[in-house]
Tab-separated table of C-alpha atoms in Angstrom:
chain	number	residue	atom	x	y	z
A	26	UNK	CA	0.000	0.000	0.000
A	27	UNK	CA	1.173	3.562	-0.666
A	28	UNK	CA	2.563	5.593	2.525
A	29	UNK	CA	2.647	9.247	1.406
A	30	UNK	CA	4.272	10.253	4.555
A	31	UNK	CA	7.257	7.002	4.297
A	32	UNK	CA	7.623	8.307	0.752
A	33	UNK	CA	7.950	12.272	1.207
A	34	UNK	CA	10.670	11.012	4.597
A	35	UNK	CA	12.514	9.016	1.834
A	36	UNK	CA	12.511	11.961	-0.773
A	37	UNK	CA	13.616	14.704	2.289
A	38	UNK	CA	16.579	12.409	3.140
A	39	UNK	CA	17.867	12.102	-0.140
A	40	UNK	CA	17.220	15.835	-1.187
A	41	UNK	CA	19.035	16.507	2.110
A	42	UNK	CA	22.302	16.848	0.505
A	43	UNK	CA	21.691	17.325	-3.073
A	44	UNK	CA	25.357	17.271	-4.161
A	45	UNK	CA	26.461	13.624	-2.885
A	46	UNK	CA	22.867	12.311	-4.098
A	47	UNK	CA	23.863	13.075	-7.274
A	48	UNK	CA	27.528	11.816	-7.633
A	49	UNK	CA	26.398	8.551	-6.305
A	50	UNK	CA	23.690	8.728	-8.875
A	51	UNK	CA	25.916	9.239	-11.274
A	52	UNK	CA	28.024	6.319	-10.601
A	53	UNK	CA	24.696	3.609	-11.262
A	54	UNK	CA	24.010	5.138	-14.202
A	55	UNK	CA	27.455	5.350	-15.785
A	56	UNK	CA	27.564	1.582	-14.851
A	57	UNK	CA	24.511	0.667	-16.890
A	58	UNK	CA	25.185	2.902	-19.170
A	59	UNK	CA	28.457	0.949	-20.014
A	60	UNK	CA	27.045	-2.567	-19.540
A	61	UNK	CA	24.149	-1.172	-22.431
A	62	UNK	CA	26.671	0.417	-25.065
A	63	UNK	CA	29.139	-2.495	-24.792
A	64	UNK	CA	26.370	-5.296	-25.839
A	65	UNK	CA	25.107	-2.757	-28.224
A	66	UNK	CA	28.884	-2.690	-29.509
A	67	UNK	CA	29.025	-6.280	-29.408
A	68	UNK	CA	25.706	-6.811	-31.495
A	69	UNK	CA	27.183	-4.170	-34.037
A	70	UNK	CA	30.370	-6.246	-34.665
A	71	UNK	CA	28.111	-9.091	-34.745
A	72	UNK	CA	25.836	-7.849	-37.776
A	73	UNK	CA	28.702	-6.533	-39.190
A	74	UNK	CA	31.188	-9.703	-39.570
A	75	UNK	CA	28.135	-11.943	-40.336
A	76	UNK	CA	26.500	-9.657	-43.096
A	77	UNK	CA	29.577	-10.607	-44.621
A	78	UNK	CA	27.693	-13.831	-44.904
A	79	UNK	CA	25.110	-12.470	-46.846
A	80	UNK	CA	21.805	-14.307	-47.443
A	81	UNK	CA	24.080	-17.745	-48.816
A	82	UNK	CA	22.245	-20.487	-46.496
A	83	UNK	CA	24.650	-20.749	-43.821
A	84	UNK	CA	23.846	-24.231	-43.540
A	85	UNK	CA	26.335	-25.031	-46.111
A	86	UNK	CA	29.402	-26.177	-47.567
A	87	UNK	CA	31.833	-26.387	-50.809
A	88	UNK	CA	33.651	-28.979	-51.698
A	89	UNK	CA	36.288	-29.815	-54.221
A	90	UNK	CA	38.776	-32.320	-55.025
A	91	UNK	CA	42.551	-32.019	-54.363
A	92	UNK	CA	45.955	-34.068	-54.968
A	93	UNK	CA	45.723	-37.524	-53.307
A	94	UNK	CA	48.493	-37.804	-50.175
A	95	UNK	CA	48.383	-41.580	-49.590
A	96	UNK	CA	48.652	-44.425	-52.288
A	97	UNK	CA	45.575	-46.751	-52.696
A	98	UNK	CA	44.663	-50.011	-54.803
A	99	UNK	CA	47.622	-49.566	-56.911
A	100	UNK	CA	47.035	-45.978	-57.819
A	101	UNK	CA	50.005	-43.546	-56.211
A	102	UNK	CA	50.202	-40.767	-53.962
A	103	UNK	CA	49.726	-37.049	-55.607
A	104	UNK	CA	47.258	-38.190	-57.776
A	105	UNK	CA	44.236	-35.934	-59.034
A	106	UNK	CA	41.142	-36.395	-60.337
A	107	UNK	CA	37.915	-34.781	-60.558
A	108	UNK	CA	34.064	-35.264	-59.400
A	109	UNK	CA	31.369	-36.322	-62.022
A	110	UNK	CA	28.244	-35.261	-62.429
A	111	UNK	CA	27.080	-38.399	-61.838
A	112	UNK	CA	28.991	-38.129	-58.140
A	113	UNK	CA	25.859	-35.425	-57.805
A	114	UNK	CA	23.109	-37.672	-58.071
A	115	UNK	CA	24.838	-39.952	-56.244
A	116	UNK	CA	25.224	-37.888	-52.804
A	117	UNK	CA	21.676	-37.066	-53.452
A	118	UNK	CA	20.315	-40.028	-53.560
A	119	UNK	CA	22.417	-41.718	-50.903
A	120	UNK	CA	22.886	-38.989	-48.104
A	121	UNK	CA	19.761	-38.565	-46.214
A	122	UNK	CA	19.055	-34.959	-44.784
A	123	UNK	CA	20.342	-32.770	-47.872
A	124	UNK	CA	18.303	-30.069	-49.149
A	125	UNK	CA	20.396	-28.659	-52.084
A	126	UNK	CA	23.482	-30.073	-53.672
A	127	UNK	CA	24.585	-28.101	-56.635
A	128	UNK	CA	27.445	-28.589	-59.175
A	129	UNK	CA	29.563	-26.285	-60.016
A	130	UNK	CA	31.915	-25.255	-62.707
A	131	UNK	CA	34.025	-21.720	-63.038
A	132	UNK	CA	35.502	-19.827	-65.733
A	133	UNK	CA	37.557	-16.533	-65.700
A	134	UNK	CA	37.962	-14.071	-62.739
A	135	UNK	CA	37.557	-10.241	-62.672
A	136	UNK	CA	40.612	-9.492	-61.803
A	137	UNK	CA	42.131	-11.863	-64.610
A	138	UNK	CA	42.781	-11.750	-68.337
A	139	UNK	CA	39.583	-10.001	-70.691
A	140	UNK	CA	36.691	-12.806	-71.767
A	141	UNK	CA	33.549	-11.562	-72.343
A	142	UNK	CA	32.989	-8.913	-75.124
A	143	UNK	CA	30.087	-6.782	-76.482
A	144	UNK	CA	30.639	-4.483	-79.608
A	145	UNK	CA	33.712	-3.116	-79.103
A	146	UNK	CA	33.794	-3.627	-75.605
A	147	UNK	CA	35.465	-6.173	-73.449
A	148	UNK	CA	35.649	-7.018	-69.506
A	149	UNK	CA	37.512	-9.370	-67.315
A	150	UNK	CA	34.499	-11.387	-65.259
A	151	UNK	CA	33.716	-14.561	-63.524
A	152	UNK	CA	31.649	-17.501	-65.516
A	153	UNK	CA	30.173	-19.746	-63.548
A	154	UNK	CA	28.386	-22.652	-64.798
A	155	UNK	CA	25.032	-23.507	-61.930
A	156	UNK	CA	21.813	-24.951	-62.203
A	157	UNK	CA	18.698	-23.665	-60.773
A	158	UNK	CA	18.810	-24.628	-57.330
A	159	UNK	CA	21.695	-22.508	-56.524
A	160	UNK	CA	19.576	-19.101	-56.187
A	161	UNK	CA	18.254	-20.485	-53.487
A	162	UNK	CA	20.989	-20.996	-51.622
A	163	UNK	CA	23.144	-18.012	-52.389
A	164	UNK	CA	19.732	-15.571	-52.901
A	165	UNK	CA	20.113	-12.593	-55.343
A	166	UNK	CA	17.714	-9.427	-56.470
A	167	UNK	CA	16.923	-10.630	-60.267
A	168	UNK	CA	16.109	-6.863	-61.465
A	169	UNK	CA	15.150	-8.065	-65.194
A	170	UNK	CA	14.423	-11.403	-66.322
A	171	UNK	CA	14.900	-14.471	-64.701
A	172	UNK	CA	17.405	-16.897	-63.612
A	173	UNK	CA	18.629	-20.179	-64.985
A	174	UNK	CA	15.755	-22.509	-65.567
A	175	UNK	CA	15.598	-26.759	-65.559
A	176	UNK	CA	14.506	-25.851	-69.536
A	177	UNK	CA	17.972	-24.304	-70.222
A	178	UNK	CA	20.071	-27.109	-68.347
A	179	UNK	CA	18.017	-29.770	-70.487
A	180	UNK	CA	18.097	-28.068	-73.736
A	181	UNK	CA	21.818	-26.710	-73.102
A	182	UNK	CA	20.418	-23.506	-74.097
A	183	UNK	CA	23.534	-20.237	-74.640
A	184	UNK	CA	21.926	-18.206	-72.005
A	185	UNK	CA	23.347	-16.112	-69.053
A	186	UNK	CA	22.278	-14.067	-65.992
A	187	UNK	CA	24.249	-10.638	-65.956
A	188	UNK	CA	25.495	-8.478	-62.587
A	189	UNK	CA	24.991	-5.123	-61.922
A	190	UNK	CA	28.945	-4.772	-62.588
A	191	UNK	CA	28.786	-6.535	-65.997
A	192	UNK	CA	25.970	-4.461	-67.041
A	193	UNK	CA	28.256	-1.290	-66.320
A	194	UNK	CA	30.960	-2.451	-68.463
A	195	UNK	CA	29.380	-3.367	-71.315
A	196	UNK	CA	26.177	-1.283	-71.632
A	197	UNK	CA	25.636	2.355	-72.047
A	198	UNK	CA	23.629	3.895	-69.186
A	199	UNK	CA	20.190	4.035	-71.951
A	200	UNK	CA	20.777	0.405	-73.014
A	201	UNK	CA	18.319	-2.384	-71.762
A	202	UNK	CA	20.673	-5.612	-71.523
A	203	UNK	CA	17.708	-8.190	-71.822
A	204	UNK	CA	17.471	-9.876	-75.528
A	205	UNK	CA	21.357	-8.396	-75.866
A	206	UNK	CA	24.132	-11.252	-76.696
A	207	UNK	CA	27.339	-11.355	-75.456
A	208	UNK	CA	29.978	-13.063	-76.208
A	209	UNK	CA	31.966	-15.684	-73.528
A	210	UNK	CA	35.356	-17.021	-74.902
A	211	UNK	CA	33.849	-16.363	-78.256
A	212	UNK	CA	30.485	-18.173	-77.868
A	213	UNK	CA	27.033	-16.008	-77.844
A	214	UNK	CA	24.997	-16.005	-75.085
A	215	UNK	CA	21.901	-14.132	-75.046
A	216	UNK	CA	21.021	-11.912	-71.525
A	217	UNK	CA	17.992	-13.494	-69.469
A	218	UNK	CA	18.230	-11.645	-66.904
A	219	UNK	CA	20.137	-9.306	-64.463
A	220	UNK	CA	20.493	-9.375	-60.509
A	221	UNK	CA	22.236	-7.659	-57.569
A	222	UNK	CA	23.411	-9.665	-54.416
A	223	UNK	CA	21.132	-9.167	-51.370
A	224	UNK	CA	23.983	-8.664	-49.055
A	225	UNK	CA	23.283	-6.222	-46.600
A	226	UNK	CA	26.392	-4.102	-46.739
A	227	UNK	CA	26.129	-3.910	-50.697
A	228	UNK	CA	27.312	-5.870	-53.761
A	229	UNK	CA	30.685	-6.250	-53.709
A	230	UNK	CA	32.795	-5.646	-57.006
A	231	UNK	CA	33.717	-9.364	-57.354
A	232	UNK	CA	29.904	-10.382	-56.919
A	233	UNK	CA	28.569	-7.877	-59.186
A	234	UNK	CA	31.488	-8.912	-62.216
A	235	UNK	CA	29.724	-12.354	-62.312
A	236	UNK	CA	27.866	-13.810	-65.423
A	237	UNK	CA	25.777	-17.334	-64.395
A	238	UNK	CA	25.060	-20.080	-67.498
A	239	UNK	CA	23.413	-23.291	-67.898
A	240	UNK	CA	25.619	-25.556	-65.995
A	241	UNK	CA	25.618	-28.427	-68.818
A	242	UNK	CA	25.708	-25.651	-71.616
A	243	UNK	CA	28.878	-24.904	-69.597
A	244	UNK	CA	30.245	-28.210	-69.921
A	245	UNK	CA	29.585	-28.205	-73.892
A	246	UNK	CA	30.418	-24.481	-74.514
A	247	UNK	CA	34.204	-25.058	-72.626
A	248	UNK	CA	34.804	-28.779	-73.286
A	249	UNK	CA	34.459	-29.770	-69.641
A	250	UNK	CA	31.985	-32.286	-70.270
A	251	UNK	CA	30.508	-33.883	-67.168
A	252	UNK	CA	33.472	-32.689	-64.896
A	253	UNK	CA	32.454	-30.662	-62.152
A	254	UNK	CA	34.686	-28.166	-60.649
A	255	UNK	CA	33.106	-28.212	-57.181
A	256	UNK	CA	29.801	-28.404	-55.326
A	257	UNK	CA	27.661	-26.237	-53.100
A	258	UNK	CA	26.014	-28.439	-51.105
A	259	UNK	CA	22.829	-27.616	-48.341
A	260	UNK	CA	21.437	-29.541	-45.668
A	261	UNK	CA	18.078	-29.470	-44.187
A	262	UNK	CA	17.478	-26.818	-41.560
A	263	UNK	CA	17.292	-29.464	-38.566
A	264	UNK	CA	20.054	-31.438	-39.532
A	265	UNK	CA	23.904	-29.474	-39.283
A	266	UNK	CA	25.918	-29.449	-42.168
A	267	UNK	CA	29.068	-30.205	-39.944
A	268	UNK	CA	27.185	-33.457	-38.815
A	269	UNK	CA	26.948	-35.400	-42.642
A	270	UNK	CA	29.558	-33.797	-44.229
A	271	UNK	CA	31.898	-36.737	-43.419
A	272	UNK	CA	29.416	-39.305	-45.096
A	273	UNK	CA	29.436	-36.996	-48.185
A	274	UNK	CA	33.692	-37.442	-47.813
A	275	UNK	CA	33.674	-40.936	-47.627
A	276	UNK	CA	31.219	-41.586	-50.443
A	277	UNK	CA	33.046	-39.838	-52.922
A	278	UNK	CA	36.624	-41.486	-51.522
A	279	UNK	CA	34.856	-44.733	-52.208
A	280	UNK	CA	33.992	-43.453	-55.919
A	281	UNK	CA	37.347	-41.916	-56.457
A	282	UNK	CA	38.863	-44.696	-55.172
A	283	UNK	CA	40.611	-42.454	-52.803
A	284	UNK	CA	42.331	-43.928	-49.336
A	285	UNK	CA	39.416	-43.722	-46.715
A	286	UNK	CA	42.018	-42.147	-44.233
A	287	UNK	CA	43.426	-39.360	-46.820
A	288	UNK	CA	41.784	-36.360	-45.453
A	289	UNK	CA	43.837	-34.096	-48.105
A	290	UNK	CA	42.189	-35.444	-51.163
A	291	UNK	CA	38.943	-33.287	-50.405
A	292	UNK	CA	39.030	-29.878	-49.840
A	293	UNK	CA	36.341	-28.106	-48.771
A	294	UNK	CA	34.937	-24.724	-46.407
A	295	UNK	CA	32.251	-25.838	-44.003
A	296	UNK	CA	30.252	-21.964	-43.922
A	297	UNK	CA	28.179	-23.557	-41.207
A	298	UNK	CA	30.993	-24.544	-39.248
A	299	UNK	CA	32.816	-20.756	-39.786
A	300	UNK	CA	29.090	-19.285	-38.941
A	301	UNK	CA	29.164	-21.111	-35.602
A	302	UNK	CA	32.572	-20.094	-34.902
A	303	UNK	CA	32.010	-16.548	-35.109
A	304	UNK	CA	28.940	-16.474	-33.495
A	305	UNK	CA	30.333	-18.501	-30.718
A	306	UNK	CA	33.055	-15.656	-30.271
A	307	UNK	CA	30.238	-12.705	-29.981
A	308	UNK	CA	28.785	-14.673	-27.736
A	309	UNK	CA	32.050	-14.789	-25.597
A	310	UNK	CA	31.964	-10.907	-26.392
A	311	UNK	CA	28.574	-10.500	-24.922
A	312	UNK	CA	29.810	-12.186	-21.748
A	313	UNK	CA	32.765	-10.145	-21.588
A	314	UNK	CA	30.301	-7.074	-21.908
A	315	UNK	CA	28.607	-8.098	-19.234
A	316	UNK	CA	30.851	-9.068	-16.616
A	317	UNK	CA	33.151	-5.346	-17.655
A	318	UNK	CA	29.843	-3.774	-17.048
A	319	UNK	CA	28.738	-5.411	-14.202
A	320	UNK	CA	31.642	-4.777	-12.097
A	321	UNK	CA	31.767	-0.982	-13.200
A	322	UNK	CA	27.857	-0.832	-12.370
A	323	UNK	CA	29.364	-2.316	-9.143
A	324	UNK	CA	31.138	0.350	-7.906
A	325	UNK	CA	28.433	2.310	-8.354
A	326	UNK	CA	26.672	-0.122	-5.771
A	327	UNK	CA	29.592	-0.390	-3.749
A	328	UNK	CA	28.855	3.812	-3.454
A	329	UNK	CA	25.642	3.427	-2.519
A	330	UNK	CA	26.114	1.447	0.296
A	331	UNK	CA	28.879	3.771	1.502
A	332	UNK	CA	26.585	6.697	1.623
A	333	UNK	CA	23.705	4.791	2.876
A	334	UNK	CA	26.210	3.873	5.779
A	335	UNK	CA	26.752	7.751	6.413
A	336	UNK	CA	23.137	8.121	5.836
A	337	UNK	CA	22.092	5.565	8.831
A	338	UNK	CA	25.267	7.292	11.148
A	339	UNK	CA	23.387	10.579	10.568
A	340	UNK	CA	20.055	9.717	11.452
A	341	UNK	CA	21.158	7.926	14.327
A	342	UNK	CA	19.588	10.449	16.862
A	343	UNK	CA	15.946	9.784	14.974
A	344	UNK	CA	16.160	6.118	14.341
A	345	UNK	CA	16.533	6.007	18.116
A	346	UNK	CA	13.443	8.250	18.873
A	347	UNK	CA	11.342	6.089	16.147
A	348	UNK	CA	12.091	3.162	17.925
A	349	UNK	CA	11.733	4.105	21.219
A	350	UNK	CA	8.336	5.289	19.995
A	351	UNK	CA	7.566	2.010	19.040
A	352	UNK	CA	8.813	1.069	15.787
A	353	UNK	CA	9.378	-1.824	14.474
A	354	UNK	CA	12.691	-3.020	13.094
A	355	UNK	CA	11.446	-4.088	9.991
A	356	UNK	CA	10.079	-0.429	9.886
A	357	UNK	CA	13.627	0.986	9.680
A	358	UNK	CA	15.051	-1.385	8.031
A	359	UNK	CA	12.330	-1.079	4.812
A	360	UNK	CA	12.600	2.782	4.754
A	361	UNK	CA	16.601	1.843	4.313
A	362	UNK	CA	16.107	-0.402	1.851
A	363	UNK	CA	13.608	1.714	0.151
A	364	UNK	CA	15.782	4.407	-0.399
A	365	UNK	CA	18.659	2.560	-1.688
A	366	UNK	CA	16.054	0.726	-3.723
A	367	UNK	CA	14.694	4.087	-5.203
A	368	UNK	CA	18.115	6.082	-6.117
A	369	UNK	CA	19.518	2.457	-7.609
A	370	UNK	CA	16.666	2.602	-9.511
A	371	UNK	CA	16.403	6.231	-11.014
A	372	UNK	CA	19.992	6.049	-11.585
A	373	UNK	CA	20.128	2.933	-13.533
A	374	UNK	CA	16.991	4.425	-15.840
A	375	UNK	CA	18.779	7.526	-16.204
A	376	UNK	CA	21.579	5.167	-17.361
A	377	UNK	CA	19.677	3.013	-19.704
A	378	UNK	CA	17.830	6.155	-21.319
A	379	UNK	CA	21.278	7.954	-22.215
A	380	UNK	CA	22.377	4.690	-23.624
A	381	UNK	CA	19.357	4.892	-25.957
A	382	UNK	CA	19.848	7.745	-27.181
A	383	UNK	CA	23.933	6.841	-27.931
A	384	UNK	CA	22.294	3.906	-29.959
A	385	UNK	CA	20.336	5.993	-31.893
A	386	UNK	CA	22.944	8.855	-32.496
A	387	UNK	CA	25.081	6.037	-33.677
A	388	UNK	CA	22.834	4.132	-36.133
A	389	UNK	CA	22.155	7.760	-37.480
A	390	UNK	CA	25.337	8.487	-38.044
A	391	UNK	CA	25.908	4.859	-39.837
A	392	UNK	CA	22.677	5.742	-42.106
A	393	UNK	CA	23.536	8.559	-43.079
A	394	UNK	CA	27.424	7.464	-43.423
A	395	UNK	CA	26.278	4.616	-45.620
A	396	UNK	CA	27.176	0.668	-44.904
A	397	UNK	CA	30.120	0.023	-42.850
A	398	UNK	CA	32.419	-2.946	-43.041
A	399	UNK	CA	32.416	-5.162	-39.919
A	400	UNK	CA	29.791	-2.906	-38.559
A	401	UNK	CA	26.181	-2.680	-38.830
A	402	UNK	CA	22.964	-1.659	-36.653
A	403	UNK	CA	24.400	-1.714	-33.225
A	404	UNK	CA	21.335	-2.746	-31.094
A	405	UNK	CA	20.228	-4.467	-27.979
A	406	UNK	CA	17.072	-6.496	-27.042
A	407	UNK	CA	13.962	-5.916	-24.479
A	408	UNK	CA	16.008	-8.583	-22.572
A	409	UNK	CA	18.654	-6.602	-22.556
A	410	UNK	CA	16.680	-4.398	-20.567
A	411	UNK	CA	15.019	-6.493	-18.424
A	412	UNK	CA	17.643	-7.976	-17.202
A	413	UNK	CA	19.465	-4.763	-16.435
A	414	UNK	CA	16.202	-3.599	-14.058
A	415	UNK	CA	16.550	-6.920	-12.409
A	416	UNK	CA	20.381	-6.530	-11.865
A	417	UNK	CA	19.102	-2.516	-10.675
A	418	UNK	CA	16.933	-3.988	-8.349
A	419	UNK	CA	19.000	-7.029	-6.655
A	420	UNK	CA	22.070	-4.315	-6.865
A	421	UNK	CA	19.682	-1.150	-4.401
A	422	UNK	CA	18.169	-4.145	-2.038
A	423	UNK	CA	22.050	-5.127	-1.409
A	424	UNK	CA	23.206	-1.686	-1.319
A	425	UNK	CA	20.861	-1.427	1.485
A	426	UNK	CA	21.008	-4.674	3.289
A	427	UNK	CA	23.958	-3.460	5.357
A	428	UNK	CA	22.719	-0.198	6.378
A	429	UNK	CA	19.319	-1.240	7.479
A	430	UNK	CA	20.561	-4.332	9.258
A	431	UNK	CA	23.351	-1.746	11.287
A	432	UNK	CA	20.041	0.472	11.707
A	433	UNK	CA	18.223	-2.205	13.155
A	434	UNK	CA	21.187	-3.581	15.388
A	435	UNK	CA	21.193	-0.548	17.507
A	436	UNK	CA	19.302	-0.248	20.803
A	437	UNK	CA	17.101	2.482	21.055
A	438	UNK	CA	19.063	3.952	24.203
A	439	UNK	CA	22.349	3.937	22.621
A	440	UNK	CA	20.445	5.544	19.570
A	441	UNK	CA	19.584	8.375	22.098
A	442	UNK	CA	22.974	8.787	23.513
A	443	UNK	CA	24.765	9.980	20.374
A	444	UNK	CA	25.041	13.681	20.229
């Protein structure tokens, strides 16, 4: 129940002496403050390193093949040799649990020698030979058009899926690329479509330099046949990559007729794996926050209770008179912990509220700066929050606990006898 008169006492005694009411305010709310910008911090570097992921199911991994290190069934060590497309339906249809598994095949780089011209103009740009499935798991804006269809793998038609980089190399800004042919390593291929990546902290230039084709019109185009370069392959979203991924190994050892202990021959980059890792290390981070921010909010306890202390030696005298008018020691001791309780409490507010307003300035400044690498949306959670009141609370009642219980310790007549 509400006591006005226990309320206005606990409001005098703190107004009392303005100046150290505030400095020990001060010292709460820096505390939370801290704890509240160094998770937000954390969650920033944490959208920041795994935009870098993009929207590429991070359930994943590629695979490729590499030189053999041990000698098996008469075939020697150093050997290479590459995966077949047949080695595709074969991890399909004996690996339970997979959701995508798509060949692969590359051609060219962006960085490397000219191979794709239009007119009289010419670029440097990555080929890569897909089928379908593979926009779903590396997802991409298609602007015009479409992307590769199961028509074009089975006919083996010459038809490609253009970046926004290619576009800007071989088009004029008027120019609609869709219809267009261009040429690959002197074949024609006739534009489909055109996309941008969906990563968050915008298409990078090697992402945005990359032409897609029929995977099997790849094969015929380039005279790789049914080789496949590597594979991209997905599990389901209950079962972990990191889990199968050795039954994929071994099947395509036993195919290859690779040593079952050679774990050289097959290379490969589990994303799921790398995904886990990182978020494994904000979450590390987030501790780290915490307990830095806990033990400065902690100091700002450890100054309540001091001046609660002073507060309880000044009010000796009236403590004394209360209780020798007949109250009761859990009387004193809740109007201690009250107090504590209520300047813990504004404080830590105070705190959180100037730590929202940090957050905002700084997304502000990132929106307006544009995308940042490594760093993105720095943010925390209604937990967050909730579990900073409860630490605010649990900190004021044990700020006061000492005080009230010396209040409550003290005879009445000793009370009295303090000048």
């Amino acid at each position: 129940m509400f006591d006005k008169e226990r309320w206005s006492e606990i409001l005098e005694a703190l107004n009392a002496n303005k100046f150290r009411t505030v400095l020990t305010a001060f010292g709460v709310a820096w505390g939370i403050f801290v704890l509240v910008i160094l998770l937000a911090l954390t969650n920033g570097l944490r959208n920041g390193v795994t935009a870098d992921f993009g929207d590429f199911a991070t359930n994943s991994m590629f695979m490729w093949t590499q030189g053999t290190s041990k000698p098996y069934k008469g075939l020697p060590k150093g050997r290479f040799f590459n995966y077949k497309i047949d080695d595709v339906a074969a991890i399909k249809t004996q690996i339970p649990n997979l959701k995508y598994v798509s060949p692969r095949n590359q051609l060219g780089g962006f960085r490397g020698n000219n191979n794709v011209t239009r007119g009289t103009k010419t670029g440097a740009f990555q080929i890569y030979g897909d089928y379908p499935e593979y926009i779903k798991q590396q997802p991409m804006d298609i602007l015009l058009g479409r992307f590769i269809s199961y028509s074009d793998i089975n006919e083996k038609r010459k038809i490609c899926v253009i970046g926004t980089g290619v576009i800007k190399g071989l088009y004029d800004k008027t120019e609609d690329a869709l219809g267009t042919y261009i040429k690959i390593n002197g074949v024609n291929f006739m534009v489909v479509g055109t996309f941008k990546n969906t990563n968050s902290q915008g298409d990078s230039e090697e992402e945005s330099n990359t032409i897609y084709i029929p995977f099997t019109t790849f094969g015929q185009a380039f005279n790789r046949g049914d080789r496949v370069g590597w594979m991209a392959i997905t599990a389901q979203d209950n079962t972990p990559i990191t889990t199968i991924k050795q039954q994929v190994f071994d099947l395509m050892k036993s195919r290859h007729k690779v040593h079952p202990e050679d774990d050289r021959a097959i290379g490969h980059f589990d994303l799921a794996e790398e995904f886990g890792r990182i978020n494994g290390l904000f979450s590390i981070l987030s501790i780290v926050g915490y307990f830095v921010g806990i033990l400065v909010l902690m100091s700002g306890i450890i100054g309540i209770n001091n001046i609660m202390l002073i507060v309880v030696k000044e009010r000796t005298k009236e403590i004394g008179i209360r209780r020798a008018l007949g109250a009761s020691p859990w009387t004193i001791k809740s109007q201690i912990l009250q107090e504590s309780l209520l300047l813990t409490t504004l404080s830590g507010m105070l705190g959180i509220t100037f730590a929202a307003f940090t957050i905002w300035g700084l997304n502000s400044i990132l929106d307006s700066a544009g995308p940042t690498e490594n760093f993105a949306n720095p943010s925390v959670g209604m937990q967050v929050v909730f579990t900073a009141l409860i630490i605010l609370i649990v900190s004021g009642l044990a700020a006061g606990f000492i005080p009230a219980s010396r209040a409550t310790k003290m005879k009445p007549v000793d009370a009295l006898r303090i000048e």
